[in-house]
Tab-separated table of C-alpha atoms in Angstrom:
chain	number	residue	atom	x	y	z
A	56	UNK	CA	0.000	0.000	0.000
A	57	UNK	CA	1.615	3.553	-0.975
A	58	UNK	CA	1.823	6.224	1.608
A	59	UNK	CA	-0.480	8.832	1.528
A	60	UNK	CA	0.905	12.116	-0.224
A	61	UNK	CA	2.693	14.613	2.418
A	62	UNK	CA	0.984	17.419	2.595
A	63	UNK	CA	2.608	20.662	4.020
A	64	UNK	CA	0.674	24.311	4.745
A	65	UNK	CA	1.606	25.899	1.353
A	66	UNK	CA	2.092	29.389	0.352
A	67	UNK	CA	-0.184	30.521	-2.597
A	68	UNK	CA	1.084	33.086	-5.222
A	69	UNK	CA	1.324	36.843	-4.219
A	70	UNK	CA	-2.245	38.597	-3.870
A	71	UNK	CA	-2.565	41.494	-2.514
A	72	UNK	CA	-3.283	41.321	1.177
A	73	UNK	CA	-6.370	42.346	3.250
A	74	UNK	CA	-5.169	44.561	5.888
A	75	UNK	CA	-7.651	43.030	8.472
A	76	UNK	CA	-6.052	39.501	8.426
A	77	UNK	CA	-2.233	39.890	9.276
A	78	UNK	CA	-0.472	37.497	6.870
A	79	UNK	CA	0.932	34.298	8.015
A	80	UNK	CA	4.358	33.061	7.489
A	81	UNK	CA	4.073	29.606	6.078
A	82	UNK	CA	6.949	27.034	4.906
A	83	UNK	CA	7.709	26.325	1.191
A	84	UNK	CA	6.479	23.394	0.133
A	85	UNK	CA	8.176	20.037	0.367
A	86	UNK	CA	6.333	17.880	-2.073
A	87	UNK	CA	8.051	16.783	-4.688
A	88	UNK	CA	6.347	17.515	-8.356
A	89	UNK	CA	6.461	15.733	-11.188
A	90	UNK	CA	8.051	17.142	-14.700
A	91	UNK	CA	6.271	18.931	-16.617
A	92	UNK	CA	6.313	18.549	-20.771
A	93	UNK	CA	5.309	21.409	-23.303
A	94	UNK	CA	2.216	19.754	-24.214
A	95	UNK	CA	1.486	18.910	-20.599
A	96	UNK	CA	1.927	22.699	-19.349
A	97	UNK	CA	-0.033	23.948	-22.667
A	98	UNK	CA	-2.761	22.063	-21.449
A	99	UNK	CA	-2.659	22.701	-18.053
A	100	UNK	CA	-2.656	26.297	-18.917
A	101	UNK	CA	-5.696	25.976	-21.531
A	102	UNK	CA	-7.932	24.318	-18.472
A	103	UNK	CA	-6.577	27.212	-16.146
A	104	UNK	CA	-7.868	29.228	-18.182
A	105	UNK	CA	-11.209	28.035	-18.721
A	106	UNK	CA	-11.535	27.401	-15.615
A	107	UNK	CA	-11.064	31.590	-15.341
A	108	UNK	CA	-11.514	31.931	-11.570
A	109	UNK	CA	-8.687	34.462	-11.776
A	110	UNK	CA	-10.373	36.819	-13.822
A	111	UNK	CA	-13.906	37.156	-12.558
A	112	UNK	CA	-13.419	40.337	-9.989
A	113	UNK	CA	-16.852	39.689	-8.197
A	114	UNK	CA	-15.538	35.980	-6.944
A	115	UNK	CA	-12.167	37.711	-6.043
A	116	UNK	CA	-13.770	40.229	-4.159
A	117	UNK	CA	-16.154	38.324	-2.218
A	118	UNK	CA	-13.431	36.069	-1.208
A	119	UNK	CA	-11.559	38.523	-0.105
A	120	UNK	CA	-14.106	40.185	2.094
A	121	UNK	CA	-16.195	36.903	2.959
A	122	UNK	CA	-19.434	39.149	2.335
A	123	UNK	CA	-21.850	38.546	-0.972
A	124	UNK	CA	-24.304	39.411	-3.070
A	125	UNK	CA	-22.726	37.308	-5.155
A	126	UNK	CA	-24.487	35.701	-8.359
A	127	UNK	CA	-23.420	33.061	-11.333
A	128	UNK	CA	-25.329	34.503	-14.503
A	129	UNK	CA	-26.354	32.178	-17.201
A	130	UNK	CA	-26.714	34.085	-20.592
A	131	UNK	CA	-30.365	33.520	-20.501
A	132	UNK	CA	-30.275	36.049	-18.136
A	133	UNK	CA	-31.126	34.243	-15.345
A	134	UNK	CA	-28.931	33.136	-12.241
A	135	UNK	CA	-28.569	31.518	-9.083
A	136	UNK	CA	-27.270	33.001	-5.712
A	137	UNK	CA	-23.775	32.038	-4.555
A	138	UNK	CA	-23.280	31.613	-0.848
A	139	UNK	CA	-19.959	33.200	-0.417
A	140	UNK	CA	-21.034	33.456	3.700
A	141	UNK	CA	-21.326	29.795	3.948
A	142	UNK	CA	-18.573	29.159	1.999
A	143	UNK	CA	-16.402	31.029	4.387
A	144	UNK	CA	-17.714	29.864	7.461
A	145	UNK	CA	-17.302	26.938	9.056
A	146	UNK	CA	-19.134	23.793	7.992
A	147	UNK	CA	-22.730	23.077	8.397
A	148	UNK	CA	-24.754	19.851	9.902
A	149	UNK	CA	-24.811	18.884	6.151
A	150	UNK	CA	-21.037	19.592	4.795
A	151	UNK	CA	-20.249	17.474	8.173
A	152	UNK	CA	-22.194	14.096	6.726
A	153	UNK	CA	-19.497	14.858	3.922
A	154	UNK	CA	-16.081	15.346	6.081
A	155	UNK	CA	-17.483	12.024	8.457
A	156	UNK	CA	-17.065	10.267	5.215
A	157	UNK	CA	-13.429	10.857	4.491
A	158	UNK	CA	-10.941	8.445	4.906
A	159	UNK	CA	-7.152	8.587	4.695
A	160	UNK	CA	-5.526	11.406	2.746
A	161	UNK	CA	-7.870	14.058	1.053
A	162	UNK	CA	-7.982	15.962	-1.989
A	163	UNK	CA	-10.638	18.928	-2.339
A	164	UNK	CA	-10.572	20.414	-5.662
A	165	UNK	CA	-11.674	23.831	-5.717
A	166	UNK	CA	-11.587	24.626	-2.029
A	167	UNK	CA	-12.330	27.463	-1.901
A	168	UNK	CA	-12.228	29.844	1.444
A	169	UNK	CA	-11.351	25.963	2.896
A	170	UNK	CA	-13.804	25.469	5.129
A	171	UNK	CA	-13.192	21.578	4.309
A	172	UNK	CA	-9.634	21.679	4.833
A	173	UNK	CA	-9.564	23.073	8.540
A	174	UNK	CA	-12.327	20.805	9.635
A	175	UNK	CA	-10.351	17.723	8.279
A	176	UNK	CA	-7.176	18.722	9.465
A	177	UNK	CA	-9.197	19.108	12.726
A	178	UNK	CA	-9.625	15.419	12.592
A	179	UNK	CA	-5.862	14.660	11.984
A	180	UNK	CA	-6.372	13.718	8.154
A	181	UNK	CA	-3.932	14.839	5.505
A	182	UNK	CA	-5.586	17.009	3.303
A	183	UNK	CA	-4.781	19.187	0.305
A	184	UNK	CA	-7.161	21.982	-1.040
A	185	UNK	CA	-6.596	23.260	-4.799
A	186	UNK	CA	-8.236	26.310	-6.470
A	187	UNK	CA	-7.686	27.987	-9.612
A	188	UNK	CA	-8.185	31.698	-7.558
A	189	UNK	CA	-5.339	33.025	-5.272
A	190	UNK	CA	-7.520	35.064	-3.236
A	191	UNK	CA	-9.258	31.473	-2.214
A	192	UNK	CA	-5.851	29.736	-1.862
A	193	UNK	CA	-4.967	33.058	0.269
A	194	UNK	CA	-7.400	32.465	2.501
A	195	UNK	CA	-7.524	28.429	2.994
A	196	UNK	CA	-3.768	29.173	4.213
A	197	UNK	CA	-5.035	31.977	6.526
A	198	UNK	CA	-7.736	29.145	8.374
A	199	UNK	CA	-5.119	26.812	8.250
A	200	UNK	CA	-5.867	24.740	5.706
A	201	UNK	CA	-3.050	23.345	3.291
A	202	UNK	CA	-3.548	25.237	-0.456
A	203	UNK	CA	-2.092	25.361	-3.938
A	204	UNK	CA	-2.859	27.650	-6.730
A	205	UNK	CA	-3.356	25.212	-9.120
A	206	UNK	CA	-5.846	24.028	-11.612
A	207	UNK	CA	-7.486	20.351	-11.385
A	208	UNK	CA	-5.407	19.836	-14.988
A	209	UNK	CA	-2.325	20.811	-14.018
A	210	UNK	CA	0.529	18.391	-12.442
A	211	UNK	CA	-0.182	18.076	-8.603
A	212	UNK	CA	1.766	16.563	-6.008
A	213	UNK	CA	0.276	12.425	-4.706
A	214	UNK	CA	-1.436	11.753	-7.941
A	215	UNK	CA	-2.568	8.361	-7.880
A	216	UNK	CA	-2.399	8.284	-4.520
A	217	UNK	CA	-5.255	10.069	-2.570
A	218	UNK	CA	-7.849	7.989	-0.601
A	219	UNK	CA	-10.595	10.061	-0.736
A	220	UNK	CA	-11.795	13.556	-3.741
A	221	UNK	CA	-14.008	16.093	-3.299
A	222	UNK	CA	-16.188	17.919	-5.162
A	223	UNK	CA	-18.640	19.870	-3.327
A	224	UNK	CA	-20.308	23.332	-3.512
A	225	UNK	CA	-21.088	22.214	-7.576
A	226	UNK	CA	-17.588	21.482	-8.522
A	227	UNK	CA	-18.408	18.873	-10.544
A	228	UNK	CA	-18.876	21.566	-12.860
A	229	UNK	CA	-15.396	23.109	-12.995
A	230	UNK	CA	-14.610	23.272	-17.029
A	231	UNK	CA	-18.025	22.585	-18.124
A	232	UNK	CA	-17.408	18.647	-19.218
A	233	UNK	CA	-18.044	16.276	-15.995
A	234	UNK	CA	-16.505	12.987	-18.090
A	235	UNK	CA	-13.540	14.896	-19.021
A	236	UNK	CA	-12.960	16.177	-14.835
A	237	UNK	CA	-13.777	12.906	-13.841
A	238	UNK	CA	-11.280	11.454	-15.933
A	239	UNK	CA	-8.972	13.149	-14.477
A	240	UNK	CA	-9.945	12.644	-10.926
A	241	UNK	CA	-9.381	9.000	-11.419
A	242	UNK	CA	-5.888	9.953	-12.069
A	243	UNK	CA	-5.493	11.119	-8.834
A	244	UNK	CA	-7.259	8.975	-6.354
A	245	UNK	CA	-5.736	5.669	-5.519
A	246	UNK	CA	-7.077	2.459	-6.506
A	247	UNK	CA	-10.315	1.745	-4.100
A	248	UNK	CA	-10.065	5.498	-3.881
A	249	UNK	CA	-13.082	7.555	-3.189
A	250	UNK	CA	-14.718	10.689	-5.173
A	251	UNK	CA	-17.558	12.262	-3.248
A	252	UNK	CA	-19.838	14.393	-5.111
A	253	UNK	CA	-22.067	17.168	-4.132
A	254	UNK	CA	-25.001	17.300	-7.000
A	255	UNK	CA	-27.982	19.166	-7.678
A	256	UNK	CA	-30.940	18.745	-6.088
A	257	UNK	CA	-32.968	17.759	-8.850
A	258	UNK	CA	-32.397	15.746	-12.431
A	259	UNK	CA	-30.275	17.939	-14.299
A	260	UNK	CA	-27.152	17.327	-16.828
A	261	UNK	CA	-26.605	20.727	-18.596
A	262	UNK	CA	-23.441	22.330	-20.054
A	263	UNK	CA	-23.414	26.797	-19.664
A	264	UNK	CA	-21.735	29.328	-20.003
A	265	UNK	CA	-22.135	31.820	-17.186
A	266	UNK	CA	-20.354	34.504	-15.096
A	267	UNK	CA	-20.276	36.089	-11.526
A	268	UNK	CA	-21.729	38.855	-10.755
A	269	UNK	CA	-22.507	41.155	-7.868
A	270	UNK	CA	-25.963	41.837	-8.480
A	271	UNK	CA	-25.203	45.275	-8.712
A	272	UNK	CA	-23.668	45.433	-12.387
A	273	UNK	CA	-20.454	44.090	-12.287
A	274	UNK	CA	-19.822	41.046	-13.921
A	275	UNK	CA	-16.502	38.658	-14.429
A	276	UNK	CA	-15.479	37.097	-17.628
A	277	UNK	CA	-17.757	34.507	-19.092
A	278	UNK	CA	-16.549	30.382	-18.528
A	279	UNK	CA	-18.033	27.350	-19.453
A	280	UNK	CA	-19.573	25.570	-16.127
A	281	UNK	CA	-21.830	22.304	-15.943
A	282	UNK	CA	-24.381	21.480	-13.615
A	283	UNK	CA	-25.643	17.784	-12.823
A	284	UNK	CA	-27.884	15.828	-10.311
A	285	UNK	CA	-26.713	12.487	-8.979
A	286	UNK	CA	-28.308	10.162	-11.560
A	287	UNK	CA	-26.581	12.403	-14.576
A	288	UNK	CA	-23.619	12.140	-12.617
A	289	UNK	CA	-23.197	8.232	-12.231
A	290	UNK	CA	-24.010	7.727	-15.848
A	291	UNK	CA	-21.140	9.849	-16.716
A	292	UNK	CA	-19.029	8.086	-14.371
A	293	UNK	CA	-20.191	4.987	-15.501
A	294	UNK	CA	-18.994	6.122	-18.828
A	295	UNK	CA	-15.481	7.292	-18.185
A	296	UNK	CA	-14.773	3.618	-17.368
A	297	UNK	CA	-12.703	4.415	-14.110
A	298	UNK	CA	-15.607	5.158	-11.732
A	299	UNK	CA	-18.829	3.307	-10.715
A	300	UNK	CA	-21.350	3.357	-7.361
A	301	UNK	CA	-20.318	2.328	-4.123
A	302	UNK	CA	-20.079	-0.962	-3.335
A	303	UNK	CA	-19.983	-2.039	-7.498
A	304	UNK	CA	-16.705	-3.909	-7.039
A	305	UNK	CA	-15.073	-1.801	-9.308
A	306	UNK	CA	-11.079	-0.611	-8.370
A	307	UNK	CA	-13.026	2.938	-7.820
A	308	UNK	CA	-15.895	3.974	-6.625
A	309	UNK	CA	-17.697	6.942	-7.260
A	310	UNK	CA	-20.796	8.461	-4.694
A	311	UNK	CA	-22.367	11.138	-5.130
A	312	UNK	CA	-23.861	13.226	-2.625
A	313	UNK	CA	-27.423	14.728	-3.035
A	314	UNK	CA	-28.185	18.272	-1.539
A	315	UNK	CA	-30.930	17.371	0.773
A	316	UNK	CA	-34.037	18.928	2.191
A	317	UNK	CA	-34.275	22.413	0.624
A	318	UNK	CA	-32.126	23.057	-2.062
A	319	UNK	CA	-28.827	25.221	-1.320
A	320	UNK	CA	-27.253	27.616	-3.391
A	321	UNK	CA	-23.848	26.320	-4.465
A	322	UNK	CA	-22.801	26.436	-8.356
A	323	UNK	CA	-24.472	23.138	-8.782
């Protein structure tokens, strides 16, 4: 059995700091990464940028103050609230059914503030938090969490040998095409690995392209985004060939994890 991936508290690339949160002083990192080819980095790069976290100004914003109205804008010209509070508070009764179902070392892909990261560190799991924003990265470190700047597509330290992926608050989503991210998720996890799935509430597989907003005009660059519920998800999971339910007998396993009671407001 491999070791799980060391995991040190990372320093994210240089934002500019909020002068209400004193910045911490924390060590290089330690984990070794693997090489890098042209073709590799030109693709990392591509799905960096359509991931485009780093350009939409609202999401920066917000995550720098921890305070909303924040909105994702379809071009229909309708959209869905995004609960930046929530996000950067600590978890709820129903992220907690999520973190009690972690085992061994952790990856959360698009952490976010890193509400998941401190909780599981809490519980003396190894966990790693990546985001495609530095302000986000910026402040996982500041909790306490363990961050990189980094996209889901780029190279990232223990691939292939996490126990357990997230992708919660509707980041199954991230690059608008859920076979090609879970693809790549099965990269990472370990064999008998876990991925663990926040979906929509109800039966939805749609691809988008939408942007954040701040309900009062401003708007960030438009990216492609997906949303799913759980029974679009495990057919696509089905598909890739490297995931399957809980349970299947497959080397993987894939579950997804329903919003219950009312729905919530995440991307998904």
């Amino acid at each position: 059995m491999s070791a799980p991936p060391r995991v040190p508290r990372t320093r994210p690339e240089p934002v500019a700091p909020d002068p209400a949160v004193p910045e911490p002083t924390v060590p290089e990192p330690t984990v070794s990464e693997p090489a890098v080819s042209e073709s590799a980095a030109a693709e990392a790069l591509d799905a960096h940028e359509e991931h485009a976290w780093s350009r939409c100004d609202p999401w920066s914003a917000a995550l720098r103050s921890g305070r909303g109205p924040l909105y994702l804008h379809r071009e229909d010209g309708t959209r869905h609230p995004l609960d930046i509070e929530r996000w950067c508070a600590a978890p709820d009764a129903a992220d907690r059914t999520v973190i009690e179902r972690c085992r061994g070392s952790v990856l959360d892909i698009g952490c976010g503030p890193g509400r998941f990261l401190v909780a599981l560190a809490e519980r003396r799991l190894t966990a790693l938090g990546i985001d495609a924003n530095p302000h986000a990265v910026a402040r996982a470190v500041r909790a306490g969490g363990g961050a990189l700047c980094r996209s889901v597509f780029a190279p990232l330290p223990g691939t292939g040998s996490w126990h357990t992926a997230l992708l919660v608050d509707g980041n199954i989503g991230i690059g608008g095409d859920p076979p090609r991210l879970l693809r790549r998720t099965a990269e990472l996890v370990r064999p008998g690995g876990t991925l663990l799935v926040e979906t929509a509430a109800h039966a939805l597989d749609e691809r988008l392209s939408v942007r954040v907003g701040d309900g009062r005009g401003v708007h960030g660059t438009p990216f492609p985004w997906a949303r799913l519920g759980s029974t679009a998800l495990l057919r696509h999971a089905e598909e890739t060939g490297a995931w399957a339910k809980a349970g299947s007998g497959r080397p993987v396993a894939a579950a997804s994890w329903p919003c219950a009671g009312p729905e919530r407001p995440p991307f998904g």
